[in-house]
Amino acid sequence: MDKFRMIFQFFQSNQESFMNGICGIMALASTQMYSAFDFNCPCLPHYNLAYGLGILLVPPFILFLLGFVLNNNISMLAEEWRRPQGQRGKDPAVLRYMFCSMAQRAMIAPAVWVSVTLLDGKCITCAFCTSVPVETLGNASHPPLSQGEVQRVLARIPCKDIYNGQQLIANEVAVRYLRCISQALGWCFVLLMTTLAFLVRSLRPCFSQAAFLKSRYWSHYIDIERKLFDETCAEHARNFAKVCIQQFFEGMSTDLVAARCHLPRKAPADAEKLLGITDRGTMNMALKSWHRCKPPLHLHPPVLPTGNGWAGEGQPPTHPSAPRRETAAYYSWV
Amino acid sequence: MDRFRMIFQYFQSNSESVMNGICGLLALASVKMYTSFDFSCPCLPQYNMVYGLGIMFVPPIILFLCGLILNRQSLVMLEEWRRPQGRRKKDLAVIRYMCSSIMQRAMVAPVVWIVVTLLDGKCLICAFSGSMDPEKFVGFANVSTVQVQQLLAKVPCKDDELMRNNTSRKAVSRYLRCWSQALGWSILLILIIAAFLARWLRPCFNQATLLQARHWSNYIDVEQKIFEETCCEHSRLFAHKCILHFFESMRQEIKLHSFSVPREGDGAEGEEDLLRGITDQDQVNKLLKTWYYEKPPLDVSQAAPRH
């Protein structure tokens, strides 16, 4: 648990580390998904290719989109892209930087899936078993079959238990051949991806380093600004709620005092904390009133009963600018 | 847990330690990759050599490139190399030192892969079984040339119907494995001796230059890190000020346009202050809308907020 927390803290300390952490988790999830997936080749002539290539290409696409969805910065990018210019100019270089860094991170899990699939070999074996060169690998002396028959026999290569073409071409030979091709493709793919990553990373300092530093700074800035603004708003909402609720209870207490004809009993020491509500009936009434008629979102007049539906009427408003309806006292200049 | 935390902190404390840690992790990853990789020799005459040598040499290239990519110092070195001179001279000895240390660390994982491959033997058996001299082995001596190529190519596949229980296959296999392991151990021995000599003899040459180069390369690394941290800190403060100015300007607008009576009641003052003058739903909506449509300019030098 401690170890997990420490690793979590390390990744959280830095925004980029956090994104790298998500990236690594998705790559691991991708390998786990592959090993948990029960690959089941249909062993039929035209279905094999569709199934094999589908398993090879559709999950990476899903993982790529998932990489974007899980990335918090996508909404930040969209917001920055679509906002009106207003008083602050927009810099397309910053947008490009944000998009590129997100796309690079989102590409890792799909690349891992494709590599693992190719290195394992089942997909390619399933997809291309009907294209095995029977002339070179198989038995030339076998009585000739029609093209369709040959296709049907070859399509059963991945399914060892129903394979009936052992005289035409040995199952192990075909599987080894296809797997060799698949693994070679897999390693070449990994080499290509690694080379691309290396080139992208090492050529950047050679060109436009200053522009890169600028874009990186402003993209971090936009992210931090958004977070701070959310925090400020949340704090404001908390204080707003506190005052609102306090006023509500004060309003209730005032109503109670006005409605009752006798003085309240000698209050206990922390009566103030109870805000004048000291028995079950009153509390139920307060809760019902809170549910039926919430106070308006208007905090200026602290002394007024704010129209909460209590039977006892409160005093009339002391000044005209505090309306009793649930709208603002703030007049727009637009 | 404590031990793990200590190890983690030790590695984080020093950038060289971090790089050594990454180097070690890559070496372990290399071994793990090899053991989890399902080696499957095609057992066909031309394909064997390509497959075997491919598996022996392509993953090391990948691991080498990974070692360069994951090493932060390679970026630092490139930046130092390509930066304009400006007011700080460039010292080629430092760049050379950084380059050589990066290369040395990146070479560890590929070497581990090659050595593990050779000590295991499957790759060499697959690649060179077709190049064996059939005369040396009883089972293959009196077979036609084409046939013998086919048979030799099938040696790595133990379960093939032709090769099951074939003693000559086992002989070829053992022979190749012996060569493979001998090669593996020899390479390991040579590399260890070379590393040992390099480390022992280095102080005999240019020790002062070496110390300088190491110091300045460490300095460049630390300077880069601190610069990034300072930028982060700065952007945080900038954002904070910007938002405060924004709320302040909203409060000014509200004061200008609303007809609120000055409030009595000291209890409410403290909290109202925190509310920064924004006290009802429409005001909040206005604030949020303004935040989206008209972000404040990136300029916190002015004392008075905008109007």
XYZ file of C-alpha atoms in Angstrom:
641
model
C 0.000 0.000 0.000
C 2.788 2.344 0.976
C 4.735 1.451 -2.104
C 1.705 2.146 -4.234
C 1.187 5.488 -2.559
C 4.796 6.466 -3.057
C 4.729 5.571 -6.717
C 1.461 7.453 -7.045
C 2.947 10.522 -5.384
C 5.979 10.412 -7.597
C 3.825 10.405 -10.669
C 1.514 13.093 -9.396
C 4.317 15.475 -8.525
C 4.805 16.429 -12.073
C 2.137 16.799 -14.732
C 4.251 15.166 -17.382
C 5.171 12.292 -15.099
C 1.495 11.774 -14.441
C 0.725 11.538 -18.118
C 3.648 9.155 -18.594
C 2.229 7.072 -15.783
C -1.154 6.836 -17.494
C 0.627 5.958 -20.693
C 2.538 3.114 -19.017
C -0.596 1.817 -17.360
C -2.386 1.725 -20.691
C 0.485 -0.150 -22.288
C 0.375 -2.736 -19.507
C -3.399 -2.914 -19.802
C -2.985 -3.521 -23.502
C -0.708 -6.551 -22.959
C -3.002 -7.836 -20.237
C -6.012 -7.470 -22.528
C -4.239 -9.416 -25.207
C -3.320 -12.288 -22.937
C -6.803 -12.385 -21.459
C -8.457 -12.330 -24.855
C -9.495 -15.745 -26.073
C -8.418 -15.790 -29.692
C -10.656 -18.026 -31.698
C -9.884 -18.326 -35.403
C -12.992 -19.216 -37.455
C -11.039 -21.507 -39.831
C -13.224 -20.625 -42.817
C -11.822 -19.307 -46.115
C -12.930 -15.671 -46.187
C -13.663 -15.154 -42.519
C -10.089 -15.828 -41.453
C -8.664 -12.755 -43.093
C -11.387 -10.490 -41.747
C -11.094 -11.881 -38.217
C -7.320 -11.865 -38.103
C -6.901 -8.368 -39.476
C -9.791 -7.140 -37.359
C -8.155 -8.342 -34.163
C -4.894 -6.846 -35.331
C -6.243 -3.400 -36.214
C -9.496 -2.629 -34.377
C -8.328 -2.806 -30.735
C -5.389 -0.452 -31.431
C -7.833 2.066 -32.821
C -9.962 1.722 -29.696
C -6.896 2.059 -27.472
C -5.821 5.159 -29.379
C -9.176 6.831 -28.826
C -9.143 5.694 -25.204
C -5.757 7.306 -24.819
C -7.291 10.590 -25.854
C -10.355 10.138 -23.682
C -8.350 9.362 -20.556
C -6.137 12.344 -21.114
C -7.413 15.266 -19.080
C -5.738 17.694 -21.350
C -8.019 16.956 -24.276
C -10.756 19.160 -22.872
C -8.164 21.813 -22.153
C -6.983 21.656 -25.748
C -10.524 21.837 -27.095
C -11.334 24.751 -24.828
C -8.239 26.669 -25.813
C -8.928 26.002 -29.470
C -12.546 27.099 -29.446
C -12.462 30.025 -27.052
C -13.151 33.496 -28.451
C -10.056 35.606 -28.727
C -11.206 38.259 -26.292
C -8.327 40.066 -24.688
C -5.850 37.265 -25.002
C -4.351 36.221 -28.315
C -4.212 32.602 -29.383
C -0.959 30.915 -30.287
C -1.280 28.037 -32.775
C 2.154 26.752 -31.825
C 0.910 26.045 -28.314
C -2.099 24.191 -29.670
C 0.113 22.149 -31.963
C 2.458 21.294 -29.096
C -0.408 20.151 -26.894
C -1.920 18.066 -29.651
C 1.397 16.448 -30.592
C 2.289 15.501 -27.043
C -1.162 14.004 -26.505
C -1.055 12.093 -29.781
C 2.401 10.709 -28.999
C 1.267 9.413 -25.651
C -1.912 7.964 -27.102
C 0.082 6.052 -29.730
C 1.946 3.907 -27.236
C -0.776 1.477 -26.188
C -1.859 0.715 -29.790
C 1.768 0.179 -30.800
C 2.196 -2.233 -27.887
C -0.922 -4.152 -28.938
C 0.218 -4.457 -32.551
C 3.727 -5.569 -31.518
C 2.470 -8.145 -29.048
C -0.008 -9.458 -31.585
C 2.592 -9.777 -34.310
C 5.207 -11.317 -32.017
C 2.711 -13.839 -30.758
C 1.777 -14.868 -34.291
C -1.793 -16.127 -33.893
C -3.414 -13.272 -35.825
C -1.192 -13.501 -38.876
C -1.435 -17.278 -38.858
C -5.195 -17.006 -38.861
C -5.362 -14.223 -41.436
C -2.911 -15.518 -44.007
C -3.066 -19.282 -43.698
C -4.828 -19.521 -47.045
C -1.886 -17.796 -48.752
C 0.757 -20.294 -47.692
C 2.933 -21.301 -50.710
C 1.878 -24.908 -51.026
C 4.188 -25.545 -53.973
C 7.357 -24.880 -52.007
C 6.323 -26.079 -48.594
C 3.851 -28.763 -49.375
C 3.724 -32.125 -50.925
C 3.878 -31.904 -54.711
C 2.806 -35.477 -55.224
C -0.566 -34.995 -53.649
C -3.525 -35.504 -56.053
C -4.615 -32.089 -57.266
C -7.631 -30.545 -55.623
C -9.765 -27.732 -56.894
C -8.894 -24.228 -55.846
C -11.840 -23.952 -53.516
C -11.009 -27.238 -51.830
C -7.421 -26.211 -51.307
C -8.575 -22.925 -49.777
C -10.898 -24.756 -47.426
C -8.197 -27.165 -46.347
C -5.638 -24.407 -45.829
C -8.116 -22.322 -43.872
C -8.156 -25.017 -41.219
C -4.455 -24.724 -40.482
C -4.895 -22.706 -37.279
C -7.382 -25.262 -35.947
C -5.171 -28.267 -35.391
C -7.871 -30.607 -34.214
C -9.958 -30.376 -37.381
C -7.100 -30.063 -39.855
C -7.333 -32.716 -42.544
C -4.679 -31.627 -45.028
C -1.648 -33.318 -43.535
C -0.830 -34.900 -46.898
C -1.107 -31.611 -48.701
C 1.065 -29.640 -46.321
C 2.132 -30.493 -42.791
C 0.432 -28.392 -40.158
C 3.589 -27.676 -38.173
C 5.470 -26.593 -41.278
C 2.776 -24.123 -42.252
C 2.375 -22.785 -38.730
C 6.115 -22.342 -38.298
C 6.351 -20.537 -41.610
C 3.526 -18.147 -40.829
C 4.756 -17.543 -37.332
C 8.244 -16.770 -38.591
C 6.828 -14.175 -40.982
C 4.675 -12.745 -38.232
C 7.535 -12.411 -35.785
C 9.769 -10.855 -38.407
C 7.035 -8.298 -39.114
C 6.652 -7.703 -35.406
C 10.293 -6.997 -34.790
C 10.484 -4.765 -37.856
C 7.459 -2.846 -36.610
C 9.013 -2.367 -33.178
C 12.282 -1.284 -34.770
C 10.464 1.194 -36.970
C 8.524 2.690 -34.069
C 11.611 2.964 -31.913
C 13.573 4.599 -34.716
C 10.782 7.102 -35.290
C 10.600 7.910 -31.604
C 14.351 8.338 -31.463
C 14.374 10.633 -34.488
C 11.512 12.737 -33.189
C 13.184 13.117 -29.832
C 16.681 13.786 -31.040
C 15.959 16.069 -33.973
C 13.899 18.477 -31.937
C 16.803 20.136 -30.096
C 18.497 20.652 -33.422
C 15.650 22.760 -34.761
C 13.272 25.185 -33.058
C 14.384 24.650 -29.488
C 13.383 28.168 -28.482
C 9.901 27.799 -29.957
C 9.600 24.481 -28.150
C 10.459 26.021 -24.779
C 7.888 28.735 -25.353
C 5.119 26.331 -26.330
C 5.874 24.074 -23.404
C 5.746 26.926 -20.919
C 2.435 28.279 -22.184
C 0.795 24.903 -22.371
C 1.746 24.269 -18.731
C 0.487 27.715 -17.891
C -2.912 27.084 -19.457
C -3.217 23.841 -17.556
C -2.253 25.388 -14.203
C -4.498 28.367 -14.749
C -7.471 26.166 -15.435
C -6.819 24.109 -12.306
C -6.394 27.166 -10.112
C -9.565 28.672 -11.492
C -11.474 25.484 -10.697
C -10.069 25.492 -7.173
C -11.015 29.125 -6.673
C -14.518 28.467 -7.907
C -14.879 25.445 -5.674
C -13.757 27.446 -2.675
C -16.153 30.187 -3.588
C -19.004 27.716 -3.910
C -18.184 26.364 -0.478
C -18.271 29.767 1.136
C -21.391 30.663 -0.765
C -23.081 27.532 0.443
C -21.995 28.154 3.990
C -23.398 31.657 4.074
C -26.545 30.625 2.235
C -27.267 27.857 4.635
C -26.476 30.043 7.596
C -28.888 32.666 6.386
C -31.518 30.044 5.783
C -31.277 28.798 9.294
C -31.277 32.329 10.642
C -34.344 33.009 8.595
C -36.042 29.950 10.027
C -35.059 30.932 13.515
C -36.443 34.444 13.013
C -39.693 33.019 11.669
C -40.017 30.722 14.607
C -39.499 33.529 17.050
C -42.069 35.646 15.236
C -44.645 32.824 15.012
C -44.473 31.587 18.544
C -46.255 33.524 21.243
C -44.096 32.426 24.100
C -40.493 32.979 24.782
C -38.258 30.007 24.168
C -37.056 28.090 27.176
C -33.694 28.823 28.599
C -31.379 27.743 25.772
C -28.516 25.336 26.390
C -24.944 26.536 26.165
C -24.376 25.863 22.520
C -27.791 27.089 21.429
C -26.245 29.316 18.828
C -24.910 26.360 16.993
C -28.408 24.980 16.740
C -29.583 28.191 15.136
C -32.859 28.203 17.061
C -34.068 24.783 16.033
C -34.352 22.686 19.123
C -36.908 19.951 18.561
C -37.817 17.303 16.084
C -40.912 18.912 14.698
C -39.094 22.135 13.971
C -36.227 20.285 12.343
C -38.586 18.349 10.126
C -40.275 21.544 9.135
C -36.891 23.105 8.329
C -35.844 20.169 6.187
C -39.124 20.118 4.323
C -38.855 23.810 3.723
C -35.292 23.424 2.442
C -36.429 20.831 -0.026
C -39.570 22.648 -1.189
C -38.290 26.157 -1.425
C -34.555 26.733 -1.494
C -33.461 30.285 -0.847
C -32.526 32.400 -3.828
C -28.878 32.610 -4.770
C -28.665 36.088 -3.464
C -26.667 36.848 -0.363
C -26.841 40.616 0.015
C -29.586 41.106 2.600
C -28.625 39.018 5.639
C -31.562 40.079 7.847
C -34.500 39.167 5.647
C -36.542 36.031 5.687
C -35.923 34.957 2.154
C -39.294 33.629 1.183
C -38.832 30.084 2.320
C -42.439 29.239 2.474
C -42.813 29.277 6.245
C -46.328 30.022 7.359
C -45.386 32.903 9.598
C -44.860 36.023 7.603
C -41.652 37.868 8.091
C -41.110 41.570 8.028
C -41.546 43.326 4.736
C -38.315 44.101 2.884
C -36.463 47.066 4.325
C -35.048 48.245 1.041
C -36.428 48.002 -2.444
C -33.396 46.637 -4.193
C -33.581 43.176 -2.685
C -36.309 41.398 -4.609
C -37.972 38.396 -3.111
C -37.833 36.372 -6.288
C -35.019 34.043 -7.093
C -33.107 36.255 -9.438
C -30.046 38.378 -9.153
C -29.574 41.832 -7.808
C -26.835 42.224 -10.310
C -27.681 44.127 -13.418
C -25.917 43.166 -16.578
C -24.430 45.836 -18.715
C -24.495 43.814 -21.863
C 8.646 -1.024 2.283
C 11.279 1.044 3.989
C 13.971 -0.630 1.992
C 12.109 -0.014 -1.226
C 11.628 3.628 -0.319
C 15.289 3.981 0.522
C 16.339 2.450 -2.765
C 13.899 4.648 -4.627
C 15.150 7.772 -2.900
C 18.753 6.820 -3.482
C 18.164 6.479 -7.158
C 16.290 9.717 -7.372
C 18.874 11.715 -5.465
C 21.420 11.874 -8.170
C 20.889 12.069 -11.881
C 23.685 9.594 -12.517
C 21.989 7.187 -10.177
C 18.758 7.643 -12.057
C 20.471 6.791 -15.288
C 22.119 3.742 -13.760
C 18.727 2.700 -12.485
C 17.180 3.003 -15.936
C 20.098 1.095 -17.394
C 19.580 -1.728 -14.929
C 15.845 -1.790 -15.557
C 16.403 -2.036 -19.287
C 18.831 -4.925 -18.801
C 16.256 -6.755 -16.697
C 13.581 -5.957 -19.256
C 15.846 -7.387 -21.920
C 16.168 -10.699 -20.089
C 12.446 -10.782 -19.415
C 11.688 -10.075 -23.061
C 13.918 -12.916 -24.135
C 12.348 -15.417 -21.791
C 8.821 -14.422 -22.695
C 9.522 -14.376 -26.422
C 8.362 -17.543 -28.066
C 11.280 -18.489 -30.283
C 10.028 -20.471 -33.217
C 12.569 -21.374 -35.859
C 10.969 -21.769 -39.311
C 13.070 -24.842 -40.162
C 13.215 -23.945 -43.836
C 16.483 -23.692 -45.766
C 16.806 -19.973 -46.497
C 14.631 -18.653 -43.742
C 16.608 -20.103 -40.851
C 19.657 -17.906 -41.204
C 17.627 -14.724 -41.611
C 15.393 -15.548 -38.649
C 18.184 -16.618 -36.342
C 20.462 -13.688 -37.033
C 17.512 -11.324 -37.043
C 16.474 -12.379 -33.560
C 20.040 -12.030 -32.424
C 20.675 -8.531 -33.808
C 17.420 -6.600 -34.267
C 16.261 -6.501 -30.631
C 19.673 -5.187 -29.496
C 19.288 -2.273 -31.906
C 15.826 -1.624 -30.484
C 17.162 -1.821 -26.932
C 20.004 0.533 -27.783
C 17.622 3.114 -29.214
C 15.369 2.697 -26.171
C 18.351 3.270 -23.940
C 19.067 6.513 -25.767
C 15.445 7.648 -25.720
C 14.834 6.943 -22.041
C 17.996 8.673 -20.965
C 17.233 12.265 -20.151
C 20.815 13.237 -20.438
C 20.885 12.540 -24.156
C 18.462 15.408 -24.707
C 20.514 17.647 -22.466
C 23.632 16.774 -24.419
C 21.972 17.461 -27.753
C 20.695 20.798 -26.560
C 24.123 21.732 -25.294
C 25.637 20.716 -28.594
C 23.207 22.600 -30.795
C 22.692 25.749 -28.773
C 23.992 29.037 -30.118
C 27.160 30.132 -28.389
C 25.726 33.311 -26.957
C 27.587 34.439 -23.883
C 28.573 31.009 -22.684
C 31.336 29.149 -24.451
C 30.862 25.553 -25.388
C 33.273 22.976 -24.072
C 33.655 20.048 -26.421
C 35.261 17.891 -23.747
C 32.078 18.076 -21.699
C 29.947 17.113 -24.668
C 32.276 14.223 -25.462
C 32.147 13.040 -21.880
C 28.358 13.145 -21.830
C 28.170 11.363 -25.152
C 30.459 8.562 -24.053
C 28.660 8.040 -20.760
C 25.311 7.917 -22.557
C 26.615 5.422 -25.094
C 28.140 3.204 -22.424
C 24.902 3.050 -20.518
C 22.853 2.429 -23.637
C 25.076 -0.471 -24.647
C 24.370 -2.527 -21.546
C 20.924 -3.876 -22.467
C 21.875 -4.912 -26.037
C 24.948 -6.703 -24.759
C 22.842 -8.498 -22.174
C 20.462 -9.625 -24.917
C 23.241 -10.918 -27.145
C 24.965 -12.744 -24.314
C 21.722 -14.332 -23.106
C 20.897 -15.364 -26.657
C 24.274 -16.976 -27.147
C 24.253 -18.730 -23.806
C 20.817 -20.109 -24.522
C 21.875 -21.320 -27.970
C 18.562 -21.489 -29.818
C 19.379 -18.650 -32.201
C 22.680 -20.030 -33.344
C 21.282 -23.522 -33.768
C 18.507 -22.101 -35.903
C 20.811 -19.878 -37.967
C 23.678 -22.233 -38.635
C 22.192 -25.689 -38.714
C 21.940 -25.425 -42.478
C 25.637 -24.575 -42.791
C 26.882 -27.692 -41.081
C 29.067 -30.130 -42.908
C 26.872 -33.224 -43.299
C 29.863 -35.527 -43.598
C 30.652 -35.116 -39.919
C 27.344 -36.576 -38.810
C 26.371 -40.169 -39.421
C 22.695 -39.646 -40.082
C 23.263 -37.038 -42.802
C 26.314 -38.484 -44.530
C 24.765 -40.470 -47.314
C 21.891 -38.265 -48.310
C 21.529 -36.264 -51.539
C 22.467 -32.582 -51.388
C 18.963 -31.159 -51.686
C 17.608 -33.573 -49.157
C 20.433 -32.910 -46.743
C 19.756 -29.169 -46.832
C 16.150 -29.819 -45.979
C 17.079 -32.183 -43.192
C 19.695 -29.930 -41.689
C 17.246 -27.040 -41.776
C 14.849 -29.102 -39.704
C 17.360 -29.780 -36.931
C 16.151 -26.962 -34.648
C 12.609 -28.340 -34.690
C 12.629 -31.194 -32.228
C 9.008 -32.148 -32.770
C 9.130 -32.442 -36.520
C 8.091 -35.916 -37.633
C 11.346 -36.470 -39.533
C 13.503 -35.344 -36.670
C 11.938 -37.072 -33.737
C 14.374 -39.527 -32.146
C 17.027 -38.731 -34.696
C 20.385 -39.048 -32.977
C 22.180 -37.066 -35.642
C 19.853 -34.172 -34.977
C 20.848 -34.251 -31.348
C 24.489 -34.370 -32.329
C 24.216 -31.310 -34.564
C 22.231 -29.535 -31.908
C 24.771 -30.223 -29.211
C 27.637 -29.200 -31.434
C 26.085 -25.881 -32.321
C 25.027 -25.202 -28.773
C 28.553 -25.827 -27.552
C 29.882 -23.279 -30.013
C 27.189 -20.838 -29.097
C 27.858 -21.036 -25.411
C 31.608 -20.806 -25.906
C 31.082 -17.669 -27.957
C 28.763 -16.236 -25.333
C 31.158 -16.772 -22.462
C 34.085 -15.428 -24.483
C 32.238 -12.232 -25.314
C 31.264 -11.812 -21.699
C 34.843 -12.335 -20.566
C 36.251 -9.884 -23.101
C 33.726 -7.216 -22.162
C 34.317 -7.588 -18.459
C 38.080 -7.368 -18.956
C 37.666 -4.301 -21.131
C 35.436 -2.620 -18.559
C 37.852 -3.489 -15.792
C 40.829 -2.097 -17.678
C 38.980 1.043 -18.648
C 38.014 1.738 -15.079
C 41.438 0.982 -13.644
C 43.510 2.769 -16.243
C 41.361 5.837 -16.594
C 42.918 7.718 -13.695
C 46.284 7.341 -15.401
C 45.237 9.573 -18.257
C 43.801 13.062 -18.033
C 42.297 12.796 -14.618
C 41.991 16.552 -14.204
C 40.175 16.972 -17.527
C 37.919 14.118 -16.596
C 36.982 15.673 -13.276
C 36.223 18.970 -14.960
C 34.138 17.347 -17.659
C 32.170 15.363 -15.120
C 31.528 18.389 -12.970
C 30.299 20.533 -15.823
C 28.137 17.819 -17.316
C 26.470 17.390 -13.936
C 26.079 21.134 -13.707
C 24.359 21.381 -17.084
C 21.958 18.625 -16.078
C 21.086 20.227 -12.750
C 20.730 23.659 -14.315
C 18.254 22.299 -16.841
C 16.164 20.655 -14.120
C 16.083 23.746 -11.957
C 15.124 25.871 -14.928
C 12.145 23.663 -15.639
C 11.070 23.709 -12.001
C 11.391 27.480 -11.861
C 9.291 27.822 -14.992
C 6.587 25.651 -13.451
C 6.636 27.676 -10.261
C 6.528 30.889 -12.212
C 3.590 29.857 -14.326
C 1.718 28.866 -11.183
C 2.258 32.282 -9.603
C 1.390 33.970 -12.866
C -1.850 32.045 -13.102
C -2.695 32.825 -9.492
C -2.185 36.548 -10.010
C -4.117 36.492 -13.247
C -7.101 34.869 -11.624
C -7.023 37.217 -8.659
C -6.982 40.183 -11.005
C -9.880 38.692 -12.869
C -11.995 38.286 -9.747
C -11.021 41.746 -8.587
C -12.118 43.281 -11.871
C -15.421 41.433 -11.642
C -15.911 42.809 -8.141
C -15.227 46.335 -9.418
C -17.808 45.884 -12.146
C -20.351 44.669 -9.674
C -19.729 47.592 -7.348
C -20.169 49.970 -10.240
C -23.409 48.502 -11.443
C -25.272 47.100 -8.487
C -27.296 48.967 -5.899
C -26.331 46.997 -2.840
C -26.567 48.614 0.576
C -23.407 48.466 2.658
C -23.820 45.499 4.908
C -23.752 45.546 8.669
C -22.968 42.493 10.626
C -19.363 41.662 11.238
C -19.876 37.929 11.068
C -20.703 38.080 7.417
C -17.762 40.283 6.500
C -15.064 37.647 6.687
C -16.951 35.231 4.539
C -18.174 37.851 2.118
C -14.565 38.810 1.575
C -13.782 35.302 0.502
C -16.646 35.556 -1.904
C -14.852 38.427 -3.589
C -18.056 40.305 -4.147
C -19.696 37.652 -6.223
C -22.778 36.706 -4.322
C -25.491 35.441 -6.566
C -26.159 32.998 -9.329
C -26.217 35.452 -12.168
C -22.987 37.017 -11.045
C -21.325 33.644 -10.958
C -22.678 32.788 -14.385
C -21.464 36.099 -15.686
C -18.071 35.453 -14.231
C -17.797 32.045 -15.805
C -19.013 33.330 -19.145
C -16.549 36.185 -19.091
C -13.789 33.786 -18.178
C -14.521 31.774 -21.284
C -15.256 34.532 -23.758
C -12.728 37.066 -22.651
C -9.764 35.662 -20.877
C -7.689 38.381 -19.261
C -4.529 39.438 -21.070
C -1.298 37.827 -19.943
C -0.042 40.894 -18.175
C -0.049 41.176 -14.396
C 2.181 44.227 -14.196
C -0.659 46.721 -14.003
C -1.907 47.377 -10.465
C -5.468 48.263 -11.415
C -7.592 45.598 -13.026
C -9.286 46.159 -16.316
C -12.562 47.989 -16.685
